[in-house]
Tab-separated table of C-alpha atoms and ligand atoms in Angstrom:
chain	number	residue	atom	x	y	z
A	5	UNK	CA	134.777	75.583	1.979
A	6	UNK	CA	133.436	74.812	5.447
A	7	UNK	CA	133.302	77.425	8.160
A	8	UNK	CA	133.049	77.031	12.283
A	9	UNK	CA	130.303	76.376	13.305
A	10	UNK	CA	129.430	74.116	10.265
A	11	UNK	CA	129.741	70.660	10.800
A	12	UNK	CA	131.623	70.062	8.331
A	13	UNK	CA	134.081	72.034	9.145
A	14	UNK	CA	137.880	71.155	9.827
A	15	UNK	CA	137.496	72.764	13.712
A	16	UNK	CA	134.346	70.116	14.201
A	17	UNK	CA	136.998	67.017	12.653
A	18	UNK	CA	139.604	67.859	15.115
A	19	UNK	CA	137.126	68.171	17.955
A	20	UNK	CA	135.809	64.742	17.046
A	21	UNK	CA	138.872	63.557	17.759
A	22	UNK	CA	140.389	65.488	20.724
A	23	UNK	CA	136.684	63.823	21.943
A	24	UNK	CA	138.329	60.724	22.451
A	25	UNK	CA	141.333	61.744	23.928
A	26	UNK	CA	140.908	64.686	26.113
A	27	UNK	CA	137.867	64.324	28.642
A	28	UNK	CA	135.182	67.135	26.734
A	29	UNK	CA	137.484	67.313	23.823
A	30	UNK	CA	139.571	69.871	24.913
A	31	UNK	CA	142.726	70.097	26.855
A	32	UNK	CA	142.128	73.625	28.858
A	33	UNK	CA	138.312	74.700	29.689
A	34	UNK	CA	139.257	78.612	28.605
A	35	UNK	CA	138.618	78.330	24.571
A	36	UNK	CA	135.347	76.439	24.660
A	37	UNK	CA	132.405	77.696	22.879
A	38	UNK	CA	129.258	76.001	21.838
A	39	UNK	CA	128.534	74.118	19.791
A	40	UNK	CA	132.705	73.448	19.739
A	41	UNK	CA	135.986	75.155	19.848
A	42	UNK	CA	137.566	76.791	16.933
A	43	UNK	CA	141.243	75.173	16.029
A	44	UNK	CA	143.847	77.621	15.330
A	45	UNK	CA	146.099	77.552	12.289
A	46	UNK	CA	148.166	80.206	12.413
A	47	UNK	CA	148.593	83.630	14.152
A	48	UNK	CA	149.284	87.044	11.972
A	49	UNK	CA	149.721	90.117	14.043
A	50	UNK	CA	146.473	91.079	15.135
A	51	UNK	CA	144.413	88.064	13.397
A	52	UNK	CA	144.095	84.648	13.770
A	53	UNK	CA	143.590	82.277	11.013
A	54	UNK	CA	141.630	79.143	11.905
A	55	UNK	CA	141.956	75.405	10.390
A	56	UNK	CA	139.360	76.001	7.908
A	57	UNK	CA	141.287	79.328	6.331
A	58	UNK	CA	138.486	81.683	8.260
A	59	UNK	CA	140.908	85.029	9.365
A	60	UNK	CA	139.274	86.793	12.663
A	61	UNK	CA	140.559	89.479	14.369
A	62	UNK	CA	141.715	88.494	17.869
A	63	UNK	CA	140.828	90.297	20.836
A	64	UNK	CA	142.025	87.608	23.226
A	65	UNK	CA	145.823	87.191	22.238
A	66	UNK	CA	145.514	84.086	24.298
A	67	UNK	CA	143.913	86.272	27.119
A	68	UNK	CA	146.053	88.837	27.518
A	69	UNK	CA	149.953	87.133	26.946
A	70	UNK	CA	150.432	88.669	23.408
A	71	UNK	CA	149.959	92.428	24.016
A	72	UNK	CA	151.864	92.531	20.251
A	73	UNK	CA	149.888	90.185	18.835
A	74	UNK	CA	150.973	86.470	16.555
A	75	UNK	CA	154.754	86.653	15.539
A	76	UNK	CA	155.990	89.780	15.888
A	77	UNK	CA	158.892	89.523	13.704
A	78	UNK	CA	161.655	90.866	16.117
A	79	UNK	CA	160.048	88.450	18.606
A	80	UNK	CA	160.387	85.431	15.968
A	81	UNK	CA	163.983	86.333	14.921
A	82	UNK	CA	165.573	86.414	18.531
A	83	UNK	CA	163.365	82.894	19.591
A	84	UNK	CA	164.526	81.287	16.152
A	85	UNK	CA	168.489	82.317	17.184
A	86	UNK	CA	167.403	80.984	20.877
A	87	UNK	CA	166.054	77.666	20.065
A	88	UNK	CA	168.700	77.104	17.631
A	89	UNK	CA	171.617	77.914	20.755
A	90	UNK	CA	169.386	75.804	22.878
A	91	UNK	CA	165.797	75.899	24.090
A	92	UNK	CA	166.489	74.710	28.541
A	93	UNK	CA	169.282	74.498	30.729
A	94	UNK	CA	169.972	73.316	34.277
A	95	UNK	CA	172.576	76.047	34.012
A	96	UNK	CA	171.292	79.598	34.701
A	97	UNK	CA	171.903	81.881	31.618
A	98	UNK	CA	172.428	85.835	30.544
A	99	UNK	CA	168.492	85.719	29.079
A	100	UNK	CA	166.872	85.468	32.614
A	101	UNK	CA	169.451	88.344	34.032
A	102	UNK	CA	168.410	90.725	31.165
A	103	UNK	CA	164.657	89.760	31.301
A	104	UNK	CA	165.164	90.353	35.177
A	105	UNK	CA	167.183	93.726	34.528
A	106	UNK	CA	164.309	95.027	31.898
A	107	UNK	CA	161.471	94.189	34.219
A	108	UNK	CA	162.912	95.555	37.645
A	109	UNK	CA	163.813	98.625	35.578
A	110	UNK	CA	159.892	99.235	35.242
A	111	UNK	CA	158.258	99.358	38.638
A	112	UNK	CA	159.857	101.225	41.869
A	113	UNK	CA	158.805	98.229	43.704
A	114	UNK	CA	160.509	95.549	41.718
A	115	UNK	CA	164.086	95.468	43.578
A	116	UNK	CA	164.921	91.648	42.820
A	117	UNK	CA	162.398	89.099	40.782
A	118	UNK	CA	162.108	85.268	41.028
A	119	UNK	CA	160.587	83.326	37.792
A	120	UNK	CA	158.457	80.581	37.157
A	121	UNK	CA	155.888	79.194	34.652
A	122	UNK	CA	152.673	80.706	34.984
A	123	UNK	CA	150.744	83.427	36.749
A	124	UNK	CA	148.940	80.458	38.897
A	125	UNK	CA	152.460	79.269	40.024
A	126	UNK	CA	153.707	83.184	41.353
A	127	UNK	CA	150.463	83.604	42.420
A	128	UNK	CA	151.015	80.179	44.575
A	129	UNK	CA	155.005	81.364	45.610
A	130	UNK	CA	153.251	84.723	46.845
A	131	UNK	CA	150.903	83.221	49.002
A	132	UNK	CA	153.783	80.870	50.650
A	133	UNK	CA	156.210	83.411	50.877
A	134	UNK	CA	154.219	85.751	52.770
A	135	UNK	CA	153.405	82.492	54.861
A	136	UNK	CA	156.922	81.974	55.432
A	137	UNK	CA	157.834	85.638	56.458
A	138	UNK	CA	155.192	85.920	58.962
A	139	UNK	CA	154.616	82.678	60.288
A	140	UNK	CA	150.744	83.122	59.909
A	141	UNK	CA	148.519	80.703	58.085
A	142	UNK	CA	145.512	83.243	56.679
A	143	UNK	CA	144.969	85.332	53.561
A	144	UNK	CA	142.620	87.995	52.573
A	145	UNK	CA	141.565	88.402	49.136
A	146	UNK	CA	138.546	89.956	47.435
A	147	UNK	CA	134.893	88.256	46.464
A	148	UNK	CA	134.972	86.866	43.236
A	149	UNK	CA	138.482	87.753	41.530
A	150	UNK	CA	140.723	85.335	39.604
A	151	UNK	CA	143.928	84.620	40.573
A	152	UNK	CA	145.283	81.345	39.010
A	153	UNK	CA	144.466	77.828	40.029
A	154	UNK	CA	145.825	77.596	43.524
A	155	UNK	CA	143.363	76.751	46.239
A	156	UNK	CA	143.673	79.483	48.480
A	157	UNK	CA	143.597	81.426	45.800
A	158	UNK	CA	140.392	80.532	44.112
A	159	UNK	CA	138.642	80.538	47.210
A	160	UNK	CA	135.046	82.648	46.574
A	161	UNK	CA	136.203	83.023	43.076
A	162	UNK	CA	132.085	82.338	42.102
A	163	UNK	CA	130.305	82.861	44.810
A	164	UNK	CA	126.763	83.324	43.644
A	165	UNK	CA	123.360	85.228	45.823
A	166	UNK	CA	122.106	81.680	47.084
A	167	UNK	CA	125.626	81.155	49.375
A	168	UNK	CA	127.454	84.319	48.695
A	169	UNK	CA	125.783	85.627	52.565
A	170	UNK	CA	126.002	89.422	53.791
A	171	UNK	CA	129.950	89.743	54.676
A	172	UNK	CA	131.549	87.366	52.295
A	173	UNK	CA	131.742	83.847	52.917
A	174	UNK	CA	134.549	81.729	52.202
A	175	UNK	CA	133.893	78.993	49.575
A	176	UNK	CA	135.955	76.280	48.203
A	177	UNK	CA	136.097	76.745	44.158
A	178	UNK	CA	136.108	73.582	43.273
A	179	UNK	CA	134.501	69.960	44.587
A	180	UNK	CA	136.691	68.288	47.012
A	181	UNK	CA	138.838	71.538	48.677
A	182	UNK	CA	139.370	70.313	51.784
A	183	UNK	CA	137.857	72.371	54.545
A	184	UNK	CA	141.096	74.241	56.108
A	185	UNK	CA	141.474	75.587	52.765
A	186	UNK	CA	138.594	78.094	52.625
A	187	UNK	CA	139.257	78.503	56.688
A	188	UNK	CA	142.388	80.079	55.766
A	189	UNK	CA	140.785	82.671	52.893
A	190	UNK	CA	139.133	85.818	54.639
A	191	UNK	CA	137.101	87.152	51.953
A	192	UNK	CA	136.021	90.869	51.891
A	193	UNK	CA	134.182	92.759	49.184
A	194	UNK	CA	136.613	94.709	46.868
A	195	UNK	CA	136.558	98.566	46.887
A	196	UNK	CA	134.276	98.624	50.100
A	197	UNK	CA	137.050	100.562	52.302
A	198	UNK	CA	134.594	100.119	55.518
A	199	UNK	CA	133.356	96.393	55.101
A	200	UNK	CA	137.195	95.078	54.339
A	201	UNK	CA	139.107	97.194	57.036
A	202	UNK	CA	136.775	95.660	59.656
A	203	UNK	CA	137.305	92.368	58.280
A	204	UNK	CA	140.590	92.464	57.851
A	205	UNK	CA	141.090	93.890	61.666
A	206	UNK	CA	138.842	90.822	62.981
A	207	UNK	CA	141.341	88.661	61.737
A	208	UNK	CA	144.237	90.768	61.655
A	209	UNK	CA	146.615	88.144	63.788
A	210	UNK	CA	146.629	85.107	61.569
A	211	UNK	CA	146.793	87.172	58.403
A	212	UNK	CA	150.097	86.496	55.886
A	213	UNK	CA	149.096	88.218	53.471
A	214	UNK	CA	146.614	90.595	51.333
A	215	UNK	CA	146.110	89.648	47.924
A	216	UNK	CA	144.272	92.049	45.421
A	217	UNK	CA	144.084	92.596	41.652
A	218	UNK	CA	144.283	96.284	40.989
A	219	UNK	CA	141.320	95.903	38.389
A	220	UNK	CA	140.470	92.531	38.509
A	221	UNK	CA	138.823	91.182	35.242
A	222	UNK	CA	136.116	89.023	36.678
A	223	UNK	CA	134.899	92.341	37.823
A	224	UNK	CA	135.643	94.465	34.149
A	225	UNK	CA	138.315	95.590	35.283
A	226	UNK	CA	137.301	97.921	37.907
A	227	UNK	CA	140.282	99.472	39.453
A	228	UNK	CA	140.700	99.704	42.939
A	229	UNK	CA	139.839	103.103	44.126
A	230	UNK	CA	142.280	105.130	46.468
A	231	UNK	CA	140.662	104.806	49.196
A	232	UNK	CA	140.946	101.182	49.031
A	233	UNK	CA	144.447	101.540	47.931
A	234	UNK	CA	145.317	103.714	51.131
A	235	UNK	CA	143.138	101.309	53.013
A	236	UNK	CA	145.259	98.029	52.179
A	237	UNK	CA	148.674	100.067	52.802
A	238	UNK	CA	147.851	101.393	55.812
A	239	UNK	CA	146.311	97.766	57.024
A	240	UNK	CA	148.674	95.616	55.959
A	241	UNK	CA	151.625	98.028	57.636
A	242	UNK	CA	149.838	98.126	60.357
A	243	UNK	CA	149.125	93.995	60.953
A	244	UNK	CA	152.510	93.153	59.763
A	245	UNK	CA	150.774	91.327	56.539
A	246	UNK	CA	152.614	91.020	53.127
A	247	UNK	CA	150.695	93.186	50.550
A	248	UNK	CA	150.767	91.116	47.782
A	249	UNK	CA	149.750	92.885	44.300
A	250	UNK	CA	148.649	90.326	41.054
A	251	UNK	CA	149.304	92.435	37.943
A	252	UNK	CA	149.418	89.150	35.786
A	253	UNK	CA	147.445	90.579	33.540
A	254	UNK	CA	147.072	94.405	34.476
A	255	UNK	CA	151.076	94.501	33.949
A	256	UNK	CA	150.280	95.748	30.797
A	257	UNK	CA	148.518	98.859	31.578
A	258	UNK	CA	151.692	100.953	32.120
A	259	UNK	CA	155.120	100.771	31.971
A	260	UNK	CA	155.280	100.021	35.466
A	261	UNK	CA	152.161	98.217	35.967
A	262	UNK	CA	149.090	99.229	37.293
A	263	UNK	CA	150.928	99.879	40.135
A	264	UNK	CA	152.590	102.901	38.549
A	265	UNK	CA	149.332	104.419	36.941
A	266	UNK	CA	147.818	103.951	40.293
A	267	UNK	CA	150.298	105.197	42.691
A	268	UNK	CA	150.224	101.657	44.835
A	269	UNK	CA	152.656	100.593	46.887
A	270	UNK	CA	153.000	96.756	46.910
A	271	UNK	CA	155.206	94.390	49.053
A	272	UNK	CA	155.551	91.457	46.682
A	273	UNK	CA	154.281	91.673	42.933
A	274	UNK	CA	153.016	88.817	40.825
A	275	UNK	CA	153.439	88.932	37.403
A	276	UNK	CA	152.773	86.643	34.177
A	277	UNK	CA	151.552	86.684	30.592
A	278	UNK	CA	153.086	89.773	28.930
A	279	UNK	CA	156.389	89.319	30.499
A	280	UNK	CA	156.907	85.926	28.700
A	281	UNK	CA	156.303	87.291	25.161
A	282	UNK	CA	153.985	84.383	24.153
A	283	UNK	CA	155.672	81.649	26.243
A	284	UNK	CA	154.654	80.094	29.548
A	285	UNK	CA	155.948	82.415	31.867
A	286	UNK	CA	155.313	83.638	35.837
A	287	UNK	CA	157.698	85.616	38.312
A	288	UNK	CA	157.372	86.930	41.790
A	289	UNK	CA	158.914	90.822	42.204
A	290	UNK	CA	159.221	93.091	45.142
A	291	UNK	CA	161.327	94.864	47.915
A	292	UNK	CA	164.536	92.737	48.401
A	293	UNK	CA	163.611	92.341	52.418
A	294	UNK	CA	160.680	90.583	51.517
A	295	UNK	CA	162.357	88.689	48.270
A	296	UNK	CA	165.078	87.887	50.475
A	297	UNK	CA	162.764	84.833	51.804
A	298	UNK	CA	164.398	82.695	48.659
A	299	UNK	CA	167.695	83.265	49.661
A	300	UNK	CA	169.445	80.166	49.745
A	301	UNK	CA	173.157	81.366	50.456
A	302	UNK	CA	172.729	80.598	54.329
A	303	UNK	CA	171.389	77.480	53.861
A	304	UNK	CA	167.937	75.716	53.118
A	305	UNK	CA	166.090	79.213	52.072
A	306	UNK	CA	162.870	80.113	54.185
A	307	UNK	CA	160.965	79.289	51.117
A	308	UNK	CA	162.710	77.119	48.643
A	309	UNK	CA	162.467	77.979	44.699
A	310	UNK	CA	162.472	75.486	41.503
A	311	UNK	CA	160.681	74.484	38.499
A	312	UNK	CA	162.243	72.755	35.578
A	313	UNK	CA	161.403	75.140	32.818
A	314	UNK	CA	161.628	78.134	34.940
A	315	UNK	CA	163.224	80.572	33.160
A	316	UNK	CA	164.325	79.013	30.173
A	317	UNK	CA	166.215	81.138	28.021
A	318	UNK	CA	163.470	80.715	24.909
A	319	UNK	CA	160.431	82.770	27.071
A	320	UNK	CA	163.234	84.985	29.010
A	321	UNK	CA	164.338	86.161	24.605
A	322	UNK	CA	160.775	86.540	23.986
A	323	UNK	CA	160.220	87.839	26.566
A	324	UNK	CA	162.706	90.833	26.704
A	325	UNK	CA	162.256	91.508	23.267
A	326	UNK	CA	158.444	91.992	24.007
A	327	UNK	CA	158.610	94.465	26.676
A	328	UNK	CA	161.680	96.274	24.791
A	329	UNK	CA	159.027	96.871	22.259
A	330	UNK	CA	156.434	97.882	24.605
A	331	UNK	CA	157.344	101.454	25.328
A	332	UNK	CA	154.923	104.348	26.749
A	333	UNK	CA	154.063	105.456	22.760
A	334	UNK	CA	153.118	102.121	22.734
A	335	UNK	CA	150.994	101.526	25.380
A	336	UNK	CA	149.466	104.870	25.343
A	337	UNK	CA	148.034	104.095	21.702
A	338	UNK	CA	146.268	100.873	22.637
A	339	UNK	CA	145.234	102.007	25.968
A	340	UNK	CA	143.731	105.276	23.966
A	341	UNK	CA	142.287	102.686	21.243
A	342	UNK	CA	140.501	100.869	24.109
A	343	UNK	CA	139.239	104.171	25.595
A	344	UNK	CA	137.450	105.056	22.493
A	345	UNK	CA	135.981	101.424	22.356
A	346	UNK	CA	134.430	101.737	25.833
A	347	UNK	CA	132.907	105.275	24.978
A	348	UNK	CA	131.974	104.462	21.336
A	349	UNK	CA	130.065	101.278	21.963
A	350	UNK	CA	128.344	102.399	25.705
A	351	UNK	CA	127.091	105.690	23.952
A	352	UNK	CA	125.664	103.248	20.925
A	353	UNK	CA	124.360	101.355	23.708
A	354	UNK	CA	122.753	104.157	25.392
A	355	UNK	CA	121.006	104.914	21.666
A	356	UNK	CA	119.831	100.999	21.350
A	357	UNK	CA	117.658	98.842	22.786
A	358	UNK	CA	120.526	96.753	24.146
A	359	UNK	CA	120.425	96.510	28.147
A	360	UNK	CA	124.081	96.057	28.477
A	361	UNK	CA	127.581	98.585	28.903
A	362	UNK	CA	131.217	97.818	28.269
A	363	UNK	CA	133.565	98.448	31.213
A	364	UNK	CA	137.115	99.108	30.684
A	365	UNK	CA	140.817	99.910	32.428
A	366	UNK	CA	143.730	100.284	30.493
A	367	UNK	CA	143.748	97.973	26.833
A	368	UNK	CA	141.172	95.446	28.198
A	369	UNK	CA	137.649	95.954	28.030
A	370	UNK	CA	134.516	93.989	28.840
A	371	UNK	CA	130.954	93.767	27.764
A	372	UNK	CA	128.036	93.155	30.057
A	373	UNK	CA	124.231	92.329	29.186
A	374	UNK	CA	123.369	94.629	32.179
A	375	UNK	CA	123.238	98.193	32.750
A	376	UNK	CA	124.292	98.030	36.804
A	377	UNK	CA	126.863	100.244	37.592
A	378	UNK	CA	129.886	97.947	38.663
A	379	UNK	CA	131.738	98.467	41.668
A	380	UNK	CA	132.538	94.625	42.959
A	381	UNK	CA	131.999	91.079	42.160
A	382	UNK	CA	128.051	91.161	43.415
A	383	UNK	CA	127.167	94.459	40.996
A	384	UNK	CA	129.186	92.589	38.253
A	385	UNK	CA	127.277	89.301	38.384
A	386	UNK	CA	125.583	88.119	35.714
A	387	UNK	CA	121.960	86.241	35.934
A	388	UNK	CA	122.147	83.020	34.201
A	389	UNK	CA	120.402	85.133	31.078
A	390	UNK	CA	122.811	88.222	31.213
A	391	UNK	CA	125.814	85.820	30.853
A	392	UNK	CA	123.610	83.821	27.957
A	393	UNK	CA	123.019	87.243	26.332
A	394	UNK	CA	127.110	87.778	25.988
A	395	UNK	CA	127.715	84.287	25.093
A	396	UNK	CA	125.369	84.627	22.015
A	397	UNK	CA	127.131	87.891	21.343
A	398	UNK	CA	130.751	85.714	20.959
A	399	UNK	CA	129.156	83.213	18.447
A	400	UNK	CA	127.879	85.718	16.406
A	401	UNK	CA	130.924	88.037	16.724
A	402	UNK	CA	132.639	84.892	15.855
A	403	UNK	CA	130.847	84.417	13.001
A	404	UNK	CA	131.444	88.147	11.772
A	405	UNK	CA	135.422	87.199	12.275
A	406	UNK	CA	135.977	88.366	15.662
A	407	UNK	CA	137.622	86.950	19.087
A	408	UNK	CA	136.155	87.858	22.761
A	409	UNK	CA	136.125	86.024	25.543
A	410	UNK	CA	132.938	84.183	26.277
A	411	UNK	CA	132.312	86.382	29.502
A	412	UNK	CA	132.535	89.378	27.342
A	413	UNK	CA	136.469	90.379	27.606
A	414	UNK	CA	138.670	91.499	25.401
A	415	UNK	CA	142.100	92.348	24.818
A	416	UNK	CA	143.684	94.769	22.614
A	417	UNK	CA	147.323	94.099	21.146
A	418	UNK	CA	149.926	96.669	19.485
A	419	UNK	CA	149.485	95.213	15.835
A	420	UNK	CA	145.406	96.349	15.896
A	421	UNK	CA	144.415	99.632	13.788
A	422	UNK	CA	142.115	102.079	14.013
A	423	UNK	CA	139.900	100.418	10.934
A	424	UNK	CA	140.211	96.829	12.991
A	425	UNK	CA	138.627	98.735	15.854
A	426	UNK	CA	135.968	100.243	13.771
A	427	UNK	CA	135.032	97.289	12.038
A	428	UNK	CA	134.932	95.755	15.724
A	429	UNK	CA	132.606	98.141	17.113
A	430	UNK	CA	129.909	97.753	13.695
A	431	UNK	CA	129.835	94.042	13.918
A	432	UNK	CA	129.423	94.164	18.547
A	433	UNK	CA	126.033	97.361	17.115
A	434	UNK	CA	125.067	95.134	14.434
A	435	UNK	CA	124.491	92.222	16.482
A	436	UNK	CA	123.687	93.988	19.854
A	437	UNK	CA	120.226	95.567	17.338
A	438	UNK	CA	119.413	92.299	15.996
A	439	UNK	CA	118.937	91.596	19.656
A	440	UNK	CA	120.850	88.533	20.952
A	441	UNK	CA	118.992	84.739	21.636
A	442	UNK	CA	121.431	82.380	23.109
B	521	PLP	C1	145.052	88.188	37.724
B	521	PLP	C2	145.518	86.810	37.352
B	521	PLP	N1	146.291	86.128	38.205
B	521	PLP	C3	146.764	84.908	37.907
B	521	PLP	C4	146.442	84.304	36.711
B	521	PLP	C5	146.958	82.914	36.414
B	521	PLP	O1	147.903	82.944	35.393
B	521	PLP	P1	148.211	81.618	34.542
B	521	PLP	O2	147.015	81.361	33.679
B	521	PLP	O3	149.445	81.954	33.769
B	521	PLP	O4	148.434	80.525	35.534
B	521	PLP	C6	145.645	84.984	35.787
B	521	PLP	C7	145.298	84.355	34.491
B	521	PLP	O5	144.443	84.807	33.758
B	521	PLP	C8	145.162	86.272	36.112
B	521	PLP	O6	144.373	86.962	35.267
């Protein structure tokens, strides 16, 4: 039987045809890989099977959502009873109050919680809700870190040494972001206390809000440091900004976020992936004065709230019955798993020819082809060849039935054993000695 990449294969069939119906085959840019994508067939705990019967161990979990892997049976049963009661209502329902309950229960921070769809939509609701509290058009954000899809908040997102300039300059992500956009984006560099404070102060008066990613994956995961923490409190408090913490995907870290582990104290919390239990899923938490802004029972709200599928009682099942299963003995095993991952495979580094390190913060790890220590976006940046180096490292690792990201990333899930860590880390040595030609 054919395999991906063969052409033969069942994964180069369906990409033939999504060829003529999706502009580059594909419906979402995140799962390609050259030569083409592999299909999916089915999902089994920690492994993926793909269209041509090829099982891989997958350490993207659709990047980051299914911290317990494919269909988790307790997850299956209470979506199967769900969908059978009903799958969306224009009613509200008892799933999104207990989903709300479980997840407010978890961070000091999270008094009340607003839901949506996806991490780019919070991420968006954030942004305008801090707009709407202060009456000031301008956010802050760090060089270089992912946020979702919203303008404002993709602004510098990759910034590169030919326009990136000395303080950070603000650059519109994609072709056609109209001007006022990156105007209203004051970029700093993450986890430089000095550099952001002053920048920050020089536009303290406009500013709505701070946005920051406690260990932002564009940048492995680096975690902010506590200076920078006590920084961004003490600035934002002091300007009368929003502090506006994205833990879309560092959510999983701790029981109560990254935010807990870290000791930060956040405004407004965005949240995503985990939370939905494999389902499209986003929701805004934080302190009820600044929640309060959706508050409709006086009238038109300062910052009206909708979506059709928000909070549909099939994610808000999955949902709850995910993070009901994700207690500390849980987290503390994967995070521990991912610990020894980062150590193993940077000391087997240190003992090969290989010019690259693995950076890591909680389950999620990623794998560089250079050796620069990493403090922000500009020390993570790869040169066209570094980022060719860990591109060939996915095919092959692909190849040797194995997941990553195409930048590197990874993502550990519940299901995964010691031995599927193991044979992780011999196949990543193996191929990192062969040497790696893109
Ligand atoms: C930190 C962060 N914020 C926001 C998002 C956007 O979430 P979504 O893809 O659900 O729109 C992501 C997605 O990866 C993310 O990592």
């Amino acid at each position: 039987m054919a395999r991906w990449p063969e052409p033969t294969s069942r994964s180069k069939q369906l990409y033939e045809r999504g060829l003529e119906v999706f502009p580059g085959g594909i419906t979402r840019t995140l799962p390609w890989q050259e030569p083409f994508p592999v299909y999916a067939a089915k999902g089994e705990g920690a492994y993926v099977v793909d269209v041509d019967g090829t099982r891989r161990l997958d350490l993207l979990n659709n990047f980051a959502t299914l911290v317990h892997g494919h269909a988790h049976p307790a997850v299956v049963e209470a979506v199967r009873r769900q969908v059978g009661d009903g799958t969306a209502f224009a009613l509200p329902t008892e799933r999104e109050v207990a989903l709300a309950e479980v997840i407010c229960a978890r961070a000091e921070s999270f008094e009340q919680i607003r839901f949506c769809n996806s991490g780019s939509e919070a991420v968006m609701s954030a942004i305008k809700a801090a707009r709407a509290l202060t009456g000031r058009p301008k956010i802050v954000k760090a060089e270089g870190v992912y946020h979702g899809s919203y303008d404002y908040a993709e602004v510098s997102l990759d910034s590169n040494p030919s326009n990136w300039g000395n303080d950070p300059i603000s650059i519109g992500y994609s072709k056609g972001v109209p001007k006022g956009v990156a105007d209203d984006v004051v970029v700093v560099p993450f986890n430089d206390v000095e550099a952001a404070e002053r920048i920050i102060r020089a536009n303290a008066p406009q500013i709505a809000a701070v946005l920051m990613d406690p260990a932002p994956s564009y940048l492995g995961f680096t975690p902010m440091s506590q200076a920078f923490i006590d920084m961004i409190e003490r600035v934002t408090r002091e300007i009368g900004a929003v502090f506006i913490l994205d833990e879309v995907i560092t959510f999983r870290a701790h029981r109560g976020g990254a935010q807990t582990l870290l000791g930060i104290d956040p405004d407004i919390t965005t949240l995503g992936k985990i939370i939905g239990g494999g389902f499209p899923v986003g929701a805004v938490a934080g302190r009820r004065a600044f929640m309060s802004v959706y508050d409709h029972r006086a009238g038109k709200p300062a910052l009206p709230w909708s979506g059709t599928f928000t909070a549909n009682p099939v994610t808000m099942t999955a949902g709850q019955v995910t993070l009901e299963l994700l207690d500390d003995a849980a987290i503390d095993r994967i995070n521990h798993l991912n610990e020894r991952l980062v150590r193993s495979l940077n000391s087997a580094f240190e003992r090969s020819s290989f010019p690259g390190q693995v950076t890591g913060f909680a389950s999620m790890f990623m794998i560089f082809g250079h050796k620069r220590p990493i403090v922000d976006y500009r020390s993570a940046y790869a040169s066209p060849a570094e980022a060719k180096c860990i591109k060939a490292l996915q095919r092959g690792l692909t190849e040797e039935g194995f997941h990553i990201a195409g930048t590197g990333k990874g993502f550990l899930s519940t299901p995964m054993t010691e031995a599927d860590i193991e044979s992780f880390m011999e196949a990543v040595i193996k191929l990192t000695k062969a040497g790696l030609t893109a």
